[in-house]
Each structure stands twice: as C-alpha cells, then as structure tokens.
Coordinates of C-alpha atoms in Angstrom, one line a residue:
Chain A
M955 CA 27.0 -6.5 -30.2
L956 CA 23.9 -8.6 -30.1
E957 CA 26.0 -11.8 -30.2
W958 CA 28.0 -10.5 -27.2
A959 CA 24.9 -9.8 -25.3
Q960 CA 23.5 -13.3 -26.1
N961 CA 26.8 -14.9 -24.9
F962 CA 26.7 -12.8 -21.8
M963 CA 23.2 -13.9 -21.0
A964 CA 24.0 -17.5 -21.6
A965 CA 26.9 -17.3 -19.2
I966 CA 24.7 -16.3 -16.2
P967 CA 23.5 -19.3 -14.2
P968 CA 19.7 -19.7 -14.6
V969 CA 19.0 -19.4 -10.9
L970 CA 20.7 -16.0 -10.7
L971 CA 19.0 -14.9 -13.9
M972 CA 15.6 -16.0 -12.4
T973 CA 16.3 -14.1 -9.2
V974 CA 17.2 -11.0 -11.1
Y975 CA 14.0 -11.3 -13.2
M976 CA 11.9 -11.7 -10.0
F977 CA 13.6 -8.7 -8.4
I978 CA 12.8 -6.6 -11.4
F979 CA 9.2 -7.9 -11.5
V980 CA 8.6 -7.2 -7.8
L981 CA 10.0 -3.6 -8.3
V982 CA 7.7 -3.1 -11.3
L983 CA 4.7 -4.5 -9.4
F984 CA 5.4 -2.2 -6.4
G985 CA 5.5 0.7 -8.9
C986 CA 2.1 -0.4 -10.3
V987 CA 0.7 -0.7 -6.8
A988 CA 1.8 2.8 -6.0
Y989 CA 0.3 4.2 -9.1
V990 CA -3.0 2.3 -8.7
T991 CA -3.4 4.3 -5.5
L992 CA -3.0 7.5 -7.5
A993 CA -5.4 6.1 -10.2
E994 CA -8.0 5.4 -7.5
R995 CA -7.9 8.9 -6.2
K996 CA -8.0 10.4 -9.8
V997 CA -10.8 8.1 -11.1
I998 CA -13.0 8.6 -8.0
G999 CA -12.1 12.3 -8.2
F1000 CA -13.4 12.6 -11.7
M1001 CA -16.5 10.5 -10.9
Q1002 CA -17.3 12.9 -8.2
V1003 CA -16.5 16.0 -10.4
R1004 CA -13.3 16.8 -8.5
I1005 CA -9.8 17.0 -9.8
G1006 CA -8.1 14.7 -7.4
P1007 CA -4.4 15.1 -6.3
N1008 CA -2.7 17.6 -8.5
R1009 CA -0.1 19.4 -6.4
V1010 CA 2.9 17.0 -6.4
G1011 CA 4.7 16.9 -9.8
P1012 CA 3.0 17.4 -13.1
R1013 CA -0.7 16.7 -12.8
G1014 CA -0.1 15.1 -9.4
F1015 CA 2.0 12.2 -10.8
G1016 CA 4.5 12.5 -7.9
Q1017 CA 1.8 12.0 -5.3
P1018 CA 2.5 8.2 -4.7
I1019 CA 6.2 9.0 -4.2
A1020 CA 5.4 11.8 -1.8
D1021 CA 3.0 9.5 0.1
A1022 CA 5.5 6.7 0.3
L1023 CA 8.2 9.0 1.6
K1024 CA 5.9 10.5 4.2
L1025 CA 4.9 7.0 5.5
M1026 CA 8.5 5.8 5.5
F1027 CA 9.6 8.6 7.8
K1028 CA 6.7 8.3 10.2
E1029 CA 7.2 6.5 13.5
M1030 CA 5.7 3.1 13.9
I1031 CA 3.9 3.2 17.3
L1032 CA 3.5 0.1 19.3
P1033 CA 0.3 0.1 21.4
N1034 CA 0.4 -0.9 25.1
D1035 CA 0.5 -4.6 25.7
A1036 CA 0.7 -5.4 22.0
D1037 CA 2.3 -8.6 20.9
R1038 CA 5.5 -7.0 19.7
F1039 CA 6.7 -9.7 17.3
L1040 CA 3.3 -10.5 15.8
F1041 CA 2.4 -6.8 15.5
R1042 CA 5.4 -6.3 13.2
L1043 CA 5.0 -9.6 11.4
A1044 CA 1.3 -9.1 10.4
P1045 CA 1.9 -6.5 7.6
L1046 CA 4.4 -8.8 6.0
L1047 CA 2.1 -11.7 6.2
S1048 CA -0.6 -9.8 4.3
M1049 CA 1.9 -8.6 1.6
I1050 CA 3.9 -11.8 0.9
P1051 CA 1.0 -14.0 -0.4
A1052 CA -0.1 -11.2 -2.7
L1053 CA 3.4 -11.2 -4.3
A1054 CA 4.0 -15.0 -4.2
A1055 CA 0.8 -15.7 -6.2
W1056 CA 2.4 -13.9 -9.2
A1057 CA 4.9 -16.8 -9.6
V1058 CA 2.4 -18.8 -11.7
I1059 CA 0.7 -16.1 -13.7
P1060 CA 1.5 -16.3 -17.4
F1061 CA 1.8 -12.9 -19.1
A1062 CA 1.9 -14.6 -22.5
D1063 CA 2.5 -18.1 -23.7
G1064 CA 5.2 -19.5 -21.4
W1065 CA 6.0 -16.1 -19.9
N1066 CA 5.8 -17.1 -16.2
F1067 CA 8.2 -17.9 -13.4
A1068 CA 6.9 -21.3 -12.6
D1069 CA 4.8 -23.3 -15.1
I1070 CA 3.3 -25.8 -12.6
N1071 CA 0.4 -28.2 -13.2
A1072 CA -1.5 -27.3 -10.1
G1073 CA -1.3 -23.5 -10.8
L1074 CA -4.9 -22.7 -10.1
L1075 CA -4.8 -24.6 -6.8
Y1076 CA -1.6 -22.7 -5.9
L1077 CA -3.3 -19.4 -6.5
L1078 CA -6.3 -20.4 -4.4
A1079 CA -3.9 -21.5 -1.6
M1080 CA -2.0 -18.2 -1.8
T1081 CA -5.0 -16.0 -1.9
S1082 CA -6.4 -17.8 1.1
L1083 CA -3.2 -17.1 3.1
G1084 CA -3.6 -13.3 2.9
I1085 CA -6.2 -13.4 5.7
Y1086 CA -3.6 -14.2 8.3
G1087 CA -2.1 -10.7 8.1
V1088 CA -5.5 -9.3 8.9
I1089 CA -6.3 -11.7 11.8
I1090 CA -2.9 -11.5 13.4
A1091 CA -2.9 -7.7 13.1
G1092 CA -6.3 -7.5 14.7
W1093 CA -5.3 -9.7 17.6
A1094 CA -1.7 -8.4 18.2
S1095 CA -2.9 -4.8 18.3
N1096 CA -4.7 -5.4 21.6
S1097 CA -7.5 -3.1 20.6
K1098 CA -11.2 -3.8 20.5
Y1099 CA -11.8 -2.1 17.1
A1100 CA -8.9 -4.0 15.5
L1101 CA -10.2 -7.4 16.9
L1102 CA -13.7 -6.7 15.6
G1103 CA -12.3 -5.8 12.2
A1104 CA -10.2 -9.0 12.2
L1105 CA -13.2 -11.2 13.1
R1106 CA -15.4 -9.6 10.5
S1107 CA -12.7 -10.1 7.9
A1108 CA -12.1 -13.7 8.8
A1109 CA -15.8 -14.5 8.5
Q1110 CA -16.2 -12.6 5.2
I1111 CA -13.1 -14.0 3.5
V1112 CA -13.9 -17.6 4.5
S1113 CA -17.5 -17.2 3.2
Y1114 CA -16.5 -15.7 -0.1
E1115 CA -13.6 -18.1 -0.6
I1116 CA -16.1 -20.9 -1.0
A1117 CA -18.0 -19.2 -3.8
M1118 CA -14.7 -18.2 -5.4
G1119 CA -13.4 -21.8 -5.2
F1120 CA -16.6 -23.1 -6.9
A1121 CA -16.2 -20.5 -9.7
L1122 CA -12.7 -21.8 -10.2
V1123 CA -14.0 -25.4 -10.3
G1124 CA -16.3 -24.3 -13.2
V1125 CA -13.2 -22.8 -15.0
L1126 CA -11.2 -25.9 -14.6
M1127 CA -14.1 -28.1 -15.8
A1128 CA -14.4 -25.9 -19.0
S1129 CA -10.7 -26.1 -19.7
G1130 CA -9.9 -29.5 -18.3
S1131 CA -6.7 -28.3 -16.7
L1132 CA -5.3 -26.7 -13.5
N1133 CA -2.4 -25.2 -15.5
L1134 CA -3.0 -21.5 -16.1
G1135 CA -1.4 -21.5 -19.5
D1136 CA -3.7 -24.4 -20.6
I1137 CA -6.7 -22.6 -19.2
V1138 CA -6.0 -19.6 -21.5
E1139 CA -5.2 -21.8 -24.5
A1140 CA -8.5 -23.7 -24.0
Q1141 CA -10.3 -20.4 -24.6
E1142 CA -8.7 -19.7 -27.9
G1143 CA -11.0 -18.8 -30.8
N1144 CA -12.8 -15.5 -30.7
V1145 CA -14.3 -13.2 -28.0
F1146 CA -17.3 -15.6 -27.7
T1147 CA -15.2 -18.7 -26.9
W1148 CA -13.6 -17.0 -23.9
N1149 CA -15.0 -18.3 -20.6
W1150 CA -16.9 -15.2 -19.7
L1151 CA -19.8 -16.1 -22.0
I1152 CA -20.2 -19.8 -21.3
L1153 CA -19.5 -19.3 -17.6
F1154 CA -21.3 -16.0 -17.2
P1155 CA -22.8 -16.7 -13.8
L1156 CA -19.4 -17.9 -12.5
F1157 CA -17.7 -14.9 -14.0
I1158 CA -20.0 -12.5 -12.2
T1159 CA -19.7 -14.5 -9.0
Y1160 CA -15.9 -14.5 -9.2
L1161 CA -15.8 -10.8 -9.7
I1162 CA -18.1 -10.1 -6.8
A1163 CA -16.2 -12.6 -4.6
G1164 CA -13.0 -11.0 -5.6
V1165 CA -14.2 -7.6 -4.5
A1166 CA -15.2 -9.2 -1.2
E1167 CA -11.9 -11.1 -0.8
T1168 CA -9.9 -7.9 -1.2
N1169 CA -12.1 -6.1 1.4
R1170 CA -13.0 -3.4 -1.1
A1171 CA -16.1 -1.2 -1.2
P1172 CA -19.0 -2.2 -1.2
F1173 CA -17.8 -5.0 1.1
D1174 CA -15.4 -3.0 3.2
V1175 CA -17.0 -3.6 6.6
V1176 CA -13.6 -4.9 7.7
E1177 CA -12.4 -1.3 7.9
G1178 CA -15.8 0.4 8.0
E1179 CA -14.7 3.7 9.4
S1180 CA -18.2 4.7 10.5
E1181 CA -18.4 1.7 12.8
I1182 CA -15.0 0.5 13.8
V1183 CA -12.7 3.4 12.9
A1184 CA -10.4 1.6 10.5
G1185 CA -10.8 -2.0 11.5
F1186 CA -7.8 -4.3 11.8
H1187 CA -5.1 -1.6 11.0
V1188 CA -6.4 1.1 13.3
E1189 CA -3.3 0.8 15.5
Y1190 CA -0.8 0.9 12.7
S1191 CA 1.2 3.9 11.6
G1192 CA 4.1 4.5 9.3
M1193 CA 5.4 1.6 7.2
G1194 CA 3.1 -0.9 8.9
F1195 CA 0.1 0.9 7.6
A1196 CA 1.8 1.4 4.3
L1197 CA 2.3 -2.3 3.9
F1198 CA -1.4 -3.1 4.6
F1199 CA -2.3 -0.4 2.1
L1200 CA 0.0 -1.7 -0.5
A1201 CA -1.2 -5.3 0.1
E1202 CA -4.8 -4.3 -0.5
Y1203 CA -3.8 -2.8 -3.9
A1204 CA -1.5 -5.7 -4.8
N1205 CA -4.5 -8.0 -4.1
I1206 CA -6.7 -5.8 -6.4
I1207 CA -4.1 -6.2 -9.2
L1208 CA -3.9 -9.9 -8.6
I1209 CA -7.6 -10.5 -8.6
S1210 CA -8.0 -8.4 -11.8
A1211 CA -5.2 -10.3 -13.5
L1212 CA -6.8 -13.6 -12.5
T1213 CA -10.2 -12.6 -13.8
A1214 CA -8.6 -11.5 -17.1
L1215 CA -6.8 -14.9 -17.3
L1216 CA -9.6 -17.2 -16.3
F1217 CA -12.6 -15.5 -17.9
L1218 CA -11.3 -13.0 -20.6
G1219 CA -8.7 -15.2 -22.3
G1220 CA -5.5 -13.7 -20.8
W1221 CA -3.1 -12.8 -23.5
L1222 CA -5.5 -13.7 -26.4
S1223 CA -6.5 -10.9 -28.7
P1224 CA -10.2 -10.2 -29.4
F1225 CA -9.4 -9.3 -33.0
P1226 CA -9.5 -11.8 -35.9
E1227 CA -6.2 -13.7 -36.6
S1228 CA -5.8 -11.9 -40.0
W1229 CA -5.5 -8.5 -38.3
S1230 CA -2.1 -9.4 -36.7
S1231 CA -0.5 -9.4 -40.2
V1232 CA -1.3 -5.7 -40.6
P1233 CA 2.1 -3.9 -40.9
Y1234 CA 3.3 -2.2 -37.7
L1235 CA -0.1 -2.1 -36.0
G1236 CA -0.4 -5.9 -36.3
V1237 CA 1.9 -6.4 -33.2
L1238 CA -0.6 -4.5 -31.1
L1239 CA -3.7 -6.2 -32.6
G1240 CA -2.3 -9.8 -32.2
H1241 CA -2.0 -12.0 -29.1
G1242 CA 0.5 -10.8 -26.5
P1243 CA 1.2 -9.6 -23.0
H1244 CA -0.2 -6.2 -23.8
M1245 CA -3.7 -7.7 -24.2
F1246 CA -3.4 -9.3 -20.8
I1247 CA -2.3 -6.0 -19.2
A1248 CA -5.1 -4.1 -20.9
K1249 CA -7.7 -6.6 -19.6
T1250 CA -6.2 -6.4 -16.1
C1251 CA -6.4 -2.6 -16.2
F1252 CA -10.0 -2.8 -17.2
F1253 CA -10.8 -4.9 -14.1
I1254 CA -8.7 -2.6 -11.9
F1255 CA -10.8 0.3 -13.2
C1256 CA -14.0 -1.7 -12.3
F1257 CA -12.7 -2.1 -8.7
L1258 CA -12.3 1.7 -8.5
W1259 CA -15.6 2.3 -10.2
F1260 CA -17.4 0.0 -7.7
R1261 CA -16.0 2.0 -4.9
A1262 CA -17.2 5.3 -6.3
T1263 CA -20.7 3.8 -7.1
F1264 CA -22.0 1.5 -4.4
P1265 CA -22.9 2.2 -0.8
R1266 CA -21.4 -0.1 1.8
Y1267 CA -23.3 -3.4 2.5
R1268 CA -24.5 -4.2 6.0
Y1269 CA -22.7 -7.0 7.6
D1270 CA -25.6 -9.5 7.6
Q1271 CA -26.3 -8.6 3.9
I1272 CA -22.8 -9.5 3.0
M1273 CA -23.1 -12.9 4.6
R1274 CA -26.5 -13.5 3.0
L1275 CA -25.2 -12.6 -0.4
G1276 CA -22.2 -14.9 -0.1
W1277 CA -24.0 -18.0 1.3
K1278 CA -27.5 -17.8 0.0
V1279 CA -27.1 -16.1 -3.4
L1280 CA -23.6 -16.6 -4.8
L1281 CA -23.0 -20.2 -3.5
P1282 CA -26.2 -21.6 -5.0
I1283 CA -25.6 -19.9 -8.3
T1284 CA -22.2 -21.5 -8.6
L1285 CA -23.5 -24.9 -7.6
I1286 CA -26.3 -24.7 -10.1
W1287 CA -24.0 -23.6 -12.9
I1288 CA -21.4 -26.3 -12.2
F1289 CA -24.3 -28.8 -12.4
V1290 CA -25.5 -27.3 -15.7
E1291 CA -21.9 -27.3 -17.0
G1292 CA -21.4 -30.9 -15.9
V1293 CA -24.5 -32.0 -17.9
L1294 CA -23.4 -30.0 -21.0
L1295 CA -19.9 -31.6 -20.8
Y1296 CA -21.2 -35.1 -20.3
F1297 CA -23.6 -35.0 -23.2
E1298 CA -21.1 -33.0 -25.3
L1299 CA -23.7 -30.3 -26.0
P1300 CA -22.7 -27.0 -27.5
P1301 CA -20.9 -24.8 -26.6
W1302 CA -18.6 -27.6 -25.4
W1303 CA -17.8 -29.2 -28.7
F1304 CA -14.8 -31.4 -28.2
D1305 CA -12.9 -33.4 -30.8
Chain B
M1139 CA 20.8 -33.9 -4.4
L1140 CA 22.8 -32.0 -1.8
I1141 CA 20.5 -29.0 -2.2
Q1142 CA 17.5 -31.3 -1.8
T1143 CA 18.8 -32.8 1.4
T1144 CA 19.6 -29.4 2.8
V1145 CA 16.1 -28.1 2.0
F1146 CA 14.7 -31.2 3.6
Y1147 CA 16.6 -30.8 6.8
F1148 CA 15.8 -27.1 6.9
F1149 CA 12.0 -27.7 6.6
S1150 CA 11.9 -30.7 8.9
G1151 CA 13.9 -28.8 11.5
I1152 CA 11.3 -26.0 11.4
L1153 CA 8.6 -28.6 11.5
V1154 CA 9.9 -30.4 14.6
L1155 CA 10.7 -27.1 16.3
S1156 CA 7.3 -25.6 15.6
A1157 CA 5.5 -28.8 16.7
L1158 CA 7.5 -28.7 20.0
A1159 CA 6.7 -25.0 20.4
M1160 CA 3.1 -25.6 19.8
I1161 CA 2.7 -27.7 22.9
T1162 CA 5.1 -25.7 25.1
V1163 CA 4.2 -22.1 24.6
R1164 CA 1.9 -20.5 27.1
N1165 CA -0.3 -18.3 24.9
P1166 CA -3.0 -20.3 23.0
V1167 CA -2.9 -18.0 20.0
H1168 CA 0.8 -18.5 19.7
A1169 CA 0.3 -22.2 19.9
A1170 CA -2.3 -22.1 17.1
L1171 CA 0.2 -20.0 15.0
F1172 CA 2.9 -22.6 15.6
L1173 CA 0.5 -25.3 14.4
I1174 CA 0.0 -23.3 11.2
L1175 CA 3.7 -23.1 10.7
A1176 CA 3.9 -26.8 11.2
F1177 CA 1.2 -27.4 8.6
F1178 CA 2.9 -25.1 6.2
T1179 CA 6.3 -26.7 6.5
S1180 CA 4.8 -30.2 6.1
G1181 CA 3.2 -28.9 2.9
A1182 CA 6.7 -27.9 1.8
L1183 CA 8.0 -31.4 2.6
W1184 CA 5.3 -32.9 0.4
L1185 CA 6.4 -30.6 -2.4
L1186 CA 9.9 -32.0 -2.0
L1187 CA 8.4 -35.5 -2.6
E1188 CA 7.0 -34.1 -5.9
A1189 CA 3.5 -34.4 -4.5
E1190 CA 2.6 -30.9 -5.4
F1191 CA -1.2 -31.5 -5.3
L1192 CA -1.1 -32.9 -1.8
G1193 CA 1.3 -30.2 -0.6
I1194 CA -0.9 -27.3 -2.0
V1195 CA -4.1 -28.9 -0.8
L1196 CA -2.7 -29.2 2.7
V1197 CA -1.9 -25.5 2.7
L1198 CA -5.2 -24.6 1.1
V1199 CA -7.4 -26.7 3.4
Y1200 CA -5.6 -26.7 6.7
V1201 CA -3.8 -23.4 6.7
G1202 CA -6.2 -21.5 4.5
A1203 CA -9.5 -22.6 6.0
V1204 CA -9.4 -24.9 9.0
M1205 CA -6.8 -23.0 11.0
V1206 CA -8.5 -19.6 10.2
L1207 CA -11.6 -20.8 12.0
F1208 CA -9.5 -22.4 14.7
L1209 CA -7.7 -19.1 15.3
F1210 CA -11.0 -17.3 15.2
V1211 CA -12.3 -19.4 18.1
V1212 CA -9.0 -19.4 20.1
M1213 CA -8.9 -15.6 19.9
M1214 CA -12.4 -15.2 21.3
L1215 CA -11.9 -17.6 24.2
D1216 CA -10.8 -16.1 27.4
I1217 CA -8.4 -18.8 28.6
N1218 CA -7.0 -18.5 32.1
I1219 CA -3.5 -19.9 31.8
A1220 CA -2.8 -20.1 35.5
K1221 CA -5.9 -22.2 36.0
M1222 CA -5.0 -24.5 33.1
R1223 CA -1.5 -25.1 34.6
A1224 CA -2.8 -25.8 38.1
G1225 CA -3.2 -29.6 37.8
Y1226 CA 0.1 -30.1 36.0
A1227 CA 1.6 -32.5 38.5
K1228 CA -1.7 -34.4 38.8
Y1229 CA -2.1 -35.0 35.1
L1230 CA 1.6 -35.6 34.4
P1231 CA 1.6 -39.5 34.9
V1232 CA -1.4 -39.9 32.5
G1233 CA 0.2 -37.6 30.0
L1234 CA 3.5 -39.5 30.1
L1235 CA 1.6 -42.8 29.7
V1236 CA -0.2 -41.5 26.6
G1237 CA 3.0 -40.0 25.2
A1238 CA 4.9 -43.2 25.8
A1239 CA 2.2 -45.3 24.1
M1240 CA 2.2 -43.1 21.0
A1241 CA 6.0 -43.0 20.8
A1242 CA 6.0 -46.8 21.1
E1243 CA 3.5 -47.1 18.3
M1244 CA 5.5 -44.9 16.0
I1245 CA 8.7 -46.8 16.8
I1246 CA 7.0 -50.1 16.0
I1247 CA 5.6 -48.9 12.7
L1248 CA 8.7 -47.0 11.5
T1249 CA 11.2 -49.7 12.4
K1250 CA 9.3 -52.3 10.5
T1251 CA 10.0 -52.7 6.8
N1252 CA 6.8 -50.9 5.8
F1253 CA 8.7 -47.8 4.8
E1254 CA 11.6 -49.4 3.0
H1255 CA 10.4 -48.2 -0.4
A1256 CA 9.9 -44.6 0.7
Q1257 CA 12.5 -43.5 -1.8
A1258 CA 10.3 -43.3 -4.8
N1259 CA 11.6 -44.0 -8.2
A1260 CA 12.4 -40.9 -10.3
K1261 CA 9.4 -40.1 -12.5
P1262 CA 9.7 -38.6 -16.0
A1263 CA 9.3 -34.9 -16.3
D1264 CA 5.8 -35.0 -17.7
Y1265 CA 4.5 -37.2 -14.9
S1266 CA 1.6 -35.4 -13.2
N1267 CA 1.0 -36.4 -9.7
T1268 CA -2.3 -34.5 -9.7
Q1269 CA -3.6 -36.5 -12.7
E1270 CA -2.6 -39.8 -11.2
L1271 CA -4.2 -39.0 -7.9
G1272 CA -7.4 -37.9 -9.7
K1273 CA -7.6 -41.1 -11.7
L1274 CA -7.1 -43.3 -8.6
L1275 CA -9.6 -41.4 -6.6
F1276 CA -12.3 -41.6 -9.2
T1277 CA -11.7 -45.2 -10.4
E1278 CA -10.2 -47.5 -7.9
Y1279 CA -11.1 -45.7 -4.7
V1280 CA -14.4 -44.1 -5.9
Y1281 CA -16.6 -45.7 -3.2
P1282 CA -14.4 -44.9 -0.2
F1283 CA -14.0 -41.4 -1.6
E1284 CA -17.7 -40.9 -2.0
I1285 CA -18.5 -42.5 1.4
A1286 CA -15.9 -40.2 3.1
G1287 CA -17.7 -37.3 1.4
V1288 CA -21.1 -38.4 2.8
I1289 CA -19.7 -38.9 6.3
L1290 CA -18.3 -35.3 6.2
L1291 CA -21.7 -34.0 5.0
V1292 CA -23.4 -35.8 7.9
A1293 CA -20.9 -34.2 10.3
I1294 CA -21.5 -30.8 8.8
I1295 CA -25.3 -31.1 9.1
A1296 CA -24.9 -32.4 12.7
A1297 CA -22.7 -29.5 13.7
I1298 CA -25.2 -27.0 12.1
T1299 CA -28.1 -28.6 13.8
L1300 CA -26.4 -28.3 17.2
T1301 CA -26.0 -24.6 16.8
M1302 CA -29.5 -24.1 15.4
R1303 CA -31.2 -24.3 18.8
K1304 CA -33.7 -21.5 19.1
R1305 CA -33.0 -19.2 22.0
A1306 CA -35.7 -16.8 23.3
V1307 CA -33.3 -13.9 23.3
S1308 CA -31.8 -14.3 19.9
K1309 CA -33.2 -12.0 17.2
Q1310 CA -33.0 -12.7 13.5
Q1311 CA -33.3 -10.7 10.3
K1312 CA -36.2 -11.5 8.1
P1313 CA -35.1 -10.3 4.7
H1314 CA -38.3 -11.0 2.9
E1315 CA -40.2 -8.8 5.4
Q1316 CA -37.6 -6.1 5.1
I1317 CA -37.8 -6.0 1.4
S1318 CA -41.6 -6.1 1.1
V1319 CA -42.1 -3.3 3.5
Q1320 CA -44.5 -0.6 2.3
R1321 CA -44.7 3.1 2.9
K1322 CA -47.9 2.7 4.9
D1323 CA -46.2 0.3 7.3
R1324 CA -43.6 2.8 8.4
V1325 CA -45.0 6.3 7.8
R1326 CA -48.0 7.7 9.5
L1327 CA -49.3 11.1 8.5
A1328 CA -50.6 12.9 11.6
D1329 CA -53.1 15.6 11.1
L1330 CA -52.4 18.1 13.8
D1331 CA -54.4 21.2 14.5
R1332 CA -52.6 24.4 13.8
E1333 CA -52.1 26.5 16.9

C-alpha cells in the first residue's frame, strides 16, 4: 500500500505536485485567517471581561463561516464616479502580496516552496507592495475619507518600512545570509543564541514596525473610525470589504511568522537536544514545524493583545516614533553590531 | 528553453504595452500605475536573466518606495487635462525631434556589437548572483559606490532644506513642551463666592 502510494506520488510531475501543495497551503492559510478573526474577538472579549461571539456553532466556532457567507452574499456597491476597474482591483492587490510572501517561508529545514538566496529581500519587496491596494482603493473610491485614509497609510507604511528594513539589515549581518533557512540555522544553539537577545533593540523595533505596517492598533489611524469613518475601505461592501479584512489578518500572520523566523529561531526548539530522545513526547520537544507555528501563534496573540491594551496614537506621534525613535535605534544598533562583528567580540564568536 | 522564451515574450509584451499606455492614457494616476506595471515586468525580466538580486531590488526600490511617493504626489495634484492637451500641435515638432533623437541613439547602440555577448554562459546551480554583485561592489567598485551614496545624501539634504523654509502660518508640535507640561500650567482653581 505504502509502496503504491510512493509510486503514485513519483508519477505526478513536480510542477503539478507543487501547484497542488500551493493550493492546499492557500486554503489552509485562508482557514487560519478566518479563525484569527474569531480569535481576535474572543481574546479581546476575555480581556474586556466579555464572552465574545458564542451564538454560531459550539462556543461560537462557526462565526467566521457565518461572517464569510454573509459578506459573500452582500452586494458590492460602486460609488458614483468611482474608477470601476481600479475599485475592483484594489482588494486583490492588497491580498496577493500577503499570500505571495509565503513562498519563501521555511516551516522546517527545507520545508518551503522556493529556497531562494535573496529570500529576505523578496519578503521586503512583497510586504512593500501591499500598500498599493490601500492607495488605489482610497483613490478609486472617489471619496474624501477614503483618500485621506490612503494618504495616511502611504506616509505611515513608507516611514516604518525604513526602520523595518534596517532591523532586517541587522538580522542579515548577524547570520551572514539573505536565505531564510540559513538565517534560522545561524541561530542554532539554545534560547540565548537566538537573535532576539543579541539583536534585542532591532527585535522590538521590528515588532513595533510590523504592527504599524499592518495598520493595526495602536497605529490604526489609517482607518481611525473616530476621524475618517473607516479610512480607505469606507466605500467597500461585500466581498471587497471582506478581502481587505482578510488581507489585514493575512499580513498579521505573515509578520508574526517573520518575527518568529528572524528573531526567535523559527523551527528550532528551545529545549536541550537530549530532550528530543524522550520516547513519544520527544517529537514534540525537538525541532520541527510545530515550534515555528507555536512561536507564530504567540506573536499573533501579541497583536491582539496590543489592540486590547493601547489607545490609538495621534498621527504626528506615529511619525515621530518612526523617524526620530525607531530609526536612530536601528542605526545605532547596526553600528554596534558592526563593531562587534569586526573585532569578533562575543556574542559573535565565529570559527 | 521554449518555456523561457514564451515567458520572456509574455513579460516583454506587457512591458512594451504598459510603457506605451503610460504615455498615452489621459489620467495621470493611470499613467503612474502603468509605469509601476512596467517596472514590475522589467523586474520579472531580470529574474529571467538569473539576476534575482537586481530584479527584486528593482521591485523593492522603484515599485515599493519611489512609485508610492510618486503616486502620492500625482493623486494630490489637481491636473487639468484639457489645459495640458491644449498646446499639442505646437509642441509636436519638438517632441518628434526628441523622440527621433532617442530612437536613433538606441538604434546606434543596439546595432553595434556591444550586446553580442548578451547570452550569458550558463552558471552552475550554486552560483549566487547576489554574492558576486556584493563582492564587486565592495572591492572593485567601492569608490564609485561610496561616491554615489554621498551624492544621493547631498540630494536628500538639499531636498529637505528646500522644504524647510519657515512660513509664518505653519504651526509645529513641540513635543518636549507637551511632555513637560505641569498641572499648574493648564488648570486654574477659581475661588468663586457662593451665591
């Protein structure tokens, strides 16, 4: 039986197999995105001593499906004088980069779709493309609120991208590679050899910039409902709105996964090597994709936690934080790191 | 090889069409979007040449950063298209002249033997374009590279200085004053007689 299955798998052309894998992966990712929305409502509910959604299905677990069905059957309304083509294109443009970035993310050693040498650069390029969905949506809607939201978003994302890029420069200096698999392997050792400790300022900067890049609270002036209603997607309804909503959560998962990979050692296990030889439980305690997923989930939880905890920043405060606090911190730490690397001081002990 | 050729013609077709559309469409925002498409497809063409670093950097820098700011500006401008098209016949000869000169230059360059070796030799699988480029930039071309960086820095400082002119009407936040504000600066207890 097993042999038959192996023969069957070998007979499928690799391109087709890859396509099937990608299709399955995207479906799973969409499922995760849908359930992150439920997790958000539940987590914030518990933090605010509420129950959260509990009507649809057991304990409210059918809620994302009900929401998706509702949005699918709603009419997508085109505003007067909207740019018809761009108005429909914008939600797709915000969703596609968030999915395309997953091509280079390794879940475990060699478990990725494309093992490219410029992986980190590719990720930076893909995450910087997501902004077009927002800008085009804001412009094509022919609405003042939408345009204001789009302009705020453009300014915010461009500002925080710089701090984020510098944080990544620090990561690639520490690991000496742009390949994500190599970056994880360079952190091998124990919890204290992971990048979060030696690159602590960059780790915090990356996390804050990641929250700002995804337009999440406390940096959600882009859709600040008290000022500009809902920002760039105010004119969208039905599936258009749903896609923007999904793209936001897909980006949260992506940024969380990246933080886990770059600073928390990806698939590496925090436990000593000897623990993985424990019978049965050893598989769970050793290295593997489950470690990566657990770390990603932790950061997703942080995103929800931030939203429940912090009040929204004022627009000028966001700009000041990005340009005058985070950017100098990253520059200083890159300099410190360069000096440490050059003189081969600990904790960079190389062979 | 067939697939590669097909992909090449697919992307170059999009590139040429979007470049043409960029200069012919009426709406400036559409023109900027076509320019973005042109950058993106040329990035894809570089990927075909196994120059993945250059391809991704083109997308990252031009599409991800420069064009965002460009689009930002174009969206805020109130461009009157009728007024822009008014002097079409008057500027046509000059435009044709410039176009002809550029076409002639390109024909001269491309028909010479300069590009005869454009078909690069196949590299081994572990050949890293990024690494080679980095080595070249920081050894052989380190001075031009650094000088280019300094020139860009000068341009940045010049641009910022131009926008820093103080205007009487402009108001600015003073964060240090906001933070160090005390209760006595804002709250005054008034002792009113009871009526």
